[in-house]
Amino acid sequence: MSKLTKIIVIVAAVIVILLLAGYFALRSFLTPTYMRTIAQKMASEAIQRPVQIGRVGMRISFGIGITIDDISIPNTQEFSAEPMMEIGKTTLSVKLLPLLSRRVVISSITLDGVMINLERNRNKELNFAVLIPRETKGARWNVSLAELEIKKSELRYSDALTRSQYVVSDINQKVRFRRNKIMVSGKLQTDIPKSKNLPSLQINLNNALEYDTVTKSFDIRHIAIRSKPVQLNVSGKVVESTVLDLKGELGIKNISELKELIPRESRPEGLSGAVKADLTITGTTNEPKIDGRCEINNVSVTLKGMTRPVEKIDGEFAFGLSAIRNMIIQASIGNTVFNIEGGVSSLNKRPLLDISAVVDGDLKDFEGLTNDLKDISLSGSVASDITLKGTIDNLRYLGNIKISGARIEGIGMEKPVSNLNLTGTFQEKMLRISTCNGNIGRSDFSFGAEVSNFEKPIIQLKNRSKYIDLDELLPKTKKGQQPKGKPLPMTLRGSVSITKLTGMDMEFKNINTDFEYKNGIIDVKNCRAETFDGQVYLDFYYNANSPEPYQIATRMQSVAAEKILQRFLHFDRLKGDLSGQADFQGKGLDQRSVLSNLNATGNLKFFKGEFSNFPFLTKLLAWLGLKDYKNVQFNNLLCSFKIADGKTDVQDWTFSARVGDFLTSGRIGLNGNLDLRVAATLSKQHSGIVKKYHGDWIFFDDKQGRTVVDIIVSGSFASPVFKLDRNRVKERLSGKIKDEFKKKAKDFEDQLKNLYERWKP
């Protein structure tokens, strides 16, 4: 037998002898009753609470141990009935040599299947707060731990105030004690329940660290935290429990799995790509310093309300606790490329931005990008360089923008905007547009402007156009249908000068006006124009979202009566100059719509005019006995009217001609139907003709010897029916009715004079 073999045999024999000696020593004094008494006393004295234990046994393998089954610690009063702690199996490893002197020295403890019930009540008290461990030592036993192991254990936390529950499960931790070192390693799993804004979460932790009780320093070999899809690894040292020297690695291989963690109100429609970061943590626990670097790889995000993603987001930036630095990021929307550089400081206070962006692409890439841009067709090149400086609520803008050859269709206009060219400069809080020109069909525009409030742009402009065609601006709609497209989400206001404007069978020249366009509503104020051979002043209101009714307030001065009546009423029998005021509200500006839906009020004056072959007047005079009066000239015609849904109430209508003075009231339908009362004061010459023609009538003569005839008119303009109003004649003869013509004429003149003064530009 070799020398080595002899040594091994001797050592083995010694070990066997020790085990046998220990075993017989244990058997001699560690009876089951004695072990149970020791275990129960150790636990009860340690935590100062009664402890229930199950079966107590002995285990002998490569060492000697005491096993205790089913330890249970009851809960504190005023908490739940569940035990505060339950331990399925506890193994106490016992040192051999002390057993020979009949002493039990526990070197390690293994806890298997621990269930801890941690609670907080409505008084903010913890059930564990009453546990104050004390040194555990008896006459023949003590604890000299070298190792503590916890296996397959679980901790449940319940909060009566917040009604929340958390579970830390699969706890497997091993604690080793070596002189002044405590080493902890293992793993555990934490489950966070689903909340209003977040789904349920599972966090897994693996750890290996060492604590020096003399220097009070931690040596973190690794702490790995994983909550799908985030992986965080931390290593390093914490010297004297205060000085930090740590390194960390963060990795998110697929950020699409982060979607459910983002609050629902701001959760993106789509998210993909990868993010990783490296960081160092230095400083102290009171004032930590973080210095890190983050990489973004092929990220794509579709923000809420967007129909397509911002994609191909790649880049990197450095970061700390209070700043993002050296940011270089590139992103795309379609073929439009964004290059972003800069940083953000004061993250822990009021974030301060210093970011520059360069954009180069095509407006087509923004087509239908958001709900506001849905149904809007876009094209044309766009290039911009812009710098943002300041806080979120007080941003300043610097840079330039240029749009070339653009086309915009579907913004509530009949024709698209084409050949759009724009050059502008960002200055502090606004965009100054030095040049913007283009076409809408045959119409042209050219203006400079200032744009503020970039979230919902407000544009103040001065426009000059050589030619505008309203038919190419205002959309044509069929009954029951809304126009296609959506109005631009912006406000336009300012002044417009137009050399020539046509549309709706009208022509205007030398137009000057103020206007506002907001959310599809056009509101024109103080418009002056030359049309119908005269001057017109008007206000115009039109809603492209719900284009009926429109509203027009007009003031006319010396316009051609024949042309304007022909345009709106298809009436060409009246010539002369027209002045006055009329307010219109209707459902369309074509003749059919005007005739059937118009609502209006007004006061009009025609002067130095002529009724030319007007059947109604010709037949009225013929009925009176005045034959062959096809053309009737007049000095002035004054009219006060009201139109409701195509029916006209002629409140007063006076005109003076060579044959006499006429005062008319009643109703004239725009379809030509009549319901009128006419008082005709004939000249002396024509009074004699009428008396001779109607010898059977009773006549009233005024002080000048002029005959007054009261007439009831029905039928239509084409086929009027006349009847003598005998009741009114009797009232005149009895003196109940005075001469009203001069009074009405003066009232009209005063009203028109006041209107002219009020609307004077």
PDB file of N, CA and C in Angstrom, residues 543-574:
ATOM      1  N   ASN A 543     -69.601  78.730 -45.366  1.00  0.00           N
ATOM      2  CA  ASN A 543     -69.066  77.619 -44.580  1.00  0.00           C
ATOM      3  C   ASN A 543     -68.872  76.412 -45.481  1.00  0.00           C
ATOM      4  N   ALA A 544     -67.617  76.053 -45.771  1.00  0.00           N
ATOM      5  CA  ALA A 544     -67.329  74.920 -46.656  1.00  0.00           C
ATOM      6  C   ALA A 544     -67.665  73.591 -46.001  1.00  0.00           C
ATOM      7  N   ASN A 545     -67.777  73.555 -44.660  1.00  0.00           N
ATOM      8  CA  ASN A 545     -68.144  72.312 -43.986  1.00  0.00           C
ATOM      9  C   ASN A 545     -69.629  72.015 -44.172  1.00  0.00           C
ATOM     10  N   SER A 546     -70.442  73.047 -44.154  1.00  0.00           N
ATOM     11  CA  SER A 546     -71.881  72.912 -44.346  1.00  0.00           C
ATOM     12  C   SER A 546     -72.318  74.113 -45.173  1.00  0.00           C
ATOM     13  N   PRO A 547     -72.175  74.005 -46.513  1.00  0.00           N
ATOM     14  CA  PRO A 547     -72.212  75.205 -47.354  1.00  0.00           C
ATOM     15  C   PRO A 547     -73.558  75.892 -47.489  1.00  0.00           C
ATOM     16  N   GLU A 548     -74.579  75.482 -46.814  1.00  0.00           N
ATOM     17  CA  GLU A 548     -75.819  76.217 -46.822  1.00  0.00           C
ATOM     18  C   GLU A 548     -76.235  76.485 -45.378  1.00  0.00           C
ATOM     19  N   PRO A 549     -76.716  77.662 -45.119  1.00  0.00           N
ATOM     20  CA  PRO A 549     -76.881  78.777 -46.060  1.00  0.00           C
ATOM     21  C   PRO A 549     -75.645  79.679 -46.093  1.00  0.00           C
ATOM     22  N   TYR A 550     -75.519  80.428 -47.181  1.00  0.00           N
ATOM     23  CA  TYR A 550     -74.518  81.483 -47.258  1.00  0.00           C
ATOM     24  C   TYR A 550     -75.172  82.782 -46.795  1.00  0.00           C
ATOM     25  N   GLN A 551     -74.382  83.780 -46.492  1.00  0.00           N
ATOM     26  CA  GLN A 551     -74.893  85.080 -46.059  1.00  0.00           C
ATOM     27  C   GLN A 551     -74.142  86.174 -46.801  1.00  0.00           C
ATOM     28  N   ILE A 552     -74.889  87.118 -47.390  1.00  0.00           N
ATOM     29  CA  ILE A 552     -74.286  88.250 -48.091  1.00  0.00           C
ATOM     30  C   ILE A 552     -75.002  89.525 -47.660  1.00  0.00           C
ATOM     31  N   ALA A 553     -74.230  90.514 -47.241  1.00  0.00           N
ATOM     32  CA  ALA A 553     -74.770  91.847 -46.960  1.00  0.00           C
ATOM     33  C   ALA A 553     -74.189  92.793 -48.005  1.00  0.00           C
ATOM     34  N   THR A 554     -75.048  93.455 -48.788  1.00  0.00           N
ATOM     35  CA  THR A 554     -74.570  94.286 -49.899  1.00  0.00           C
ATOM     36  C   THR A 554     -75.026  95.728 -49.730  1.00  0.00           C
ATOM     37  N   ARG A 555     -74.196  96.642 -50.249  1.00  0.00           N
ATOM     38  CA  ARG A 555     -74.539  98.054 -50.402  1.00  0.00           C
ATOM     39  C   ARG A 555     -74.164  98.419 -51.827  1.00  0.00           C
ATOM     40  N   MET A 556     -75.111  98.853 -52.606  1.00  0.00           N
ATOM     41  CA  MET A 556     -74.885  99.141 -54.029  1.00  0.00           C
ATOM     42  C   MET A 556     -75.006 100.632 -54.288  1.00  0.00           C
ATOM     43  N   GLN A 557     -74.171 101.106 -55.206  1.00  0.00           N
ATOM     44  CA  GLN A 557     -74.197 102.520 -55.553  1.00  0.00           C
ATOM     45  C   GLN A 557     -74.077 102.656 -57.068  1.00  0.00           C
ATOM     46  N   SER A 558     -75.174 103.099 -57.678  1.00  0.00           N
ATOM     47  CA  SER A 558     -75.217 103.383 -59.122  1.00  0.00           C
ATOM     48  C   SER A 558     -74.810 102.176 -59.964  1.00  0.00           C
ATOM     49  N   VAL A 559     -75.357 100.997 -59.635  1.00  0.00           N
ATOM     50  CA  VAL A 559     -75.104  99.827 -60.474  1.00  0.00           C
ATOM     51  C   VAL A 559     -76.192  99.735 -61.536  1.00  0.00           C
ATOM     52  N   ALA A 560     -75.924  98.975 -62.586  1.00  0.00           N
ATOM     53  CA  ALA A 560     -76.879  98.823 -63.687  1.00  0.00           C
ATOM     54  C   ALA A 560     -77.998  97.891 -63.257  1.00  0.00           C
ATOM     55  N   ALA A 561     -79.195  98.436 -63.105  1.00  0.00           N
ATOM     56  CA  ALA A 561     -80.324  97.644 -62.626  1.00  0.00           C
ATOM     57  C   ALA A 561     -80.627  96.475 -63.551  1.00  0.00           C
ATOM     58  N   GLU A 562     -80.592  96.721 -64.851  1.00  0.00           N
ATOM     59  CA  GLU A 562     -80.937  95.663 -65.807  1.00  0.00           C
ATOM     60  C   GLU A 562     -80.002  94.465 -65.657  1.00  0.00           C
ATOM     61  N   LYS A 563     -78.695  94.722 -65.490  1.00  0.00           N
ATOM     62  CA  LYS A 563     -77.723  93.631 -65.410  1.00  0.00           C
ATOM     63  C   LYS A 563     -77.874  92.830 -64.120  1.00  0.00           C
ATOM     64  N   ILE A 564     -78.052  93.515 -62.993  1.00  0.00           N
ATOM     65  CA  ILE A 564     -78.128  92.787 -61.731  1.00  0.00           C
ATOM     66  C   ILE A 564     -79.438  92.021 -61.607  1.00  0.00           C
ATOM     67  N   LEU A 565     -80.541  92.608 -62.104  1.00  0.00           N
ATOM     68  CA  LEU A 565     -81.816  91.896 -62.048  1.00  0.00           C
ATOM     69  C   LEU A 565     -81.834  90.717 -63.013  1.00  0.00           C
ATOM     70  N   GLN A 566     -81.198  90.898 -64.160  1.00  0.00           N
ATOM     71  CA  GLN A 566     -81.095  89.800 -65.113  1.00  0.00           C
ATOM     72  C   GLN A 566     -80.283  88.655 -64.506  1.00  0.00           C
ATOM     73  N   ARG A 567     -79.200  88.991 -63.773  1.00  0.00           N
ATOM     74  CA  ARG A 567     -78.341  87.952 -63.199  1.00  0.00           C
ATOM     75  C   ARG A 567     -79.063  87.156 -62.122  1.00  0.00           C
ATOM     76  N   PHE A 568     -79.731  87.843 -61.207  1.00  0.00           N
ATOM     77  CA  PHE A 568     -80.288  87.132 -60.068  1.00  0.00           C
ATOM     78  C   PHE A 568     -81.744  86.710 -60.258  1.00  0.00           C
ATOM     79  N   LEU A 569     -82.540  87.517 -60.992  1.00  0.00           N
ATOM     80  CA  LEU A 569     -83.972  87.222 -61.102  1.00  0.00           C
ATOM     81  C   LEU A 569     -84.415  86.909 -62.523  1.00  0.00           C
ATOM     82  N   HIS A 570     -83.448  86.879 -63.449  1.00  0.00           N
ATOM     83  CA  HIS A 570     -83.775  86.625 -64.855  1.00  0.00           C
ATOM     84  C   HIS A 570     -84.834  87.632 -65.347  1.00  0.00           C
ATOM     85  N   PHE A 571     -84.663  88.887 -64.907  1.00  0.00           N
ATOM     86  CA  PHE A 571     -85.625  89.952 -65.212  1.00  0.00           C
ATOM     87  C   PHE A 571     -84.883  91.059 -65.954  1.00  0.00           C
ATOM     88  N   ASP A 572     -85.292  91.313 -67.200  1.00  0.00           N
ATOM     89  CA  ASP A 572     -84.551  92.273 -68.025  1.00  0.00           C
ATOM     90  C   ASP A 572     -85.422  93.414 -68.534  1.00  0.00           C
ATOM     91  N   ARG A 573     -86.509  93.704 -67.809  1.00  0.00           N
ATOM     92  CA  ARG A 573     -87.447  94.729 -68.270  1.00  0.00           C
ATOM     93  C   ARG A 573     -87.254  96.068 -67.585  1.00  0.00           C
ATOM     94  N   LEU A 574     -86.281  96.163 -66.704  1.00  0.00           N
ATOM     95  CA  LEU A 574     -86.097  97.390 -65.948  1.00  0.00           C
ATOM     96  C   LEU A 574     -84.684  97.904 -66.160  1.00  0.00           C
TER      97      LEU A 574
END
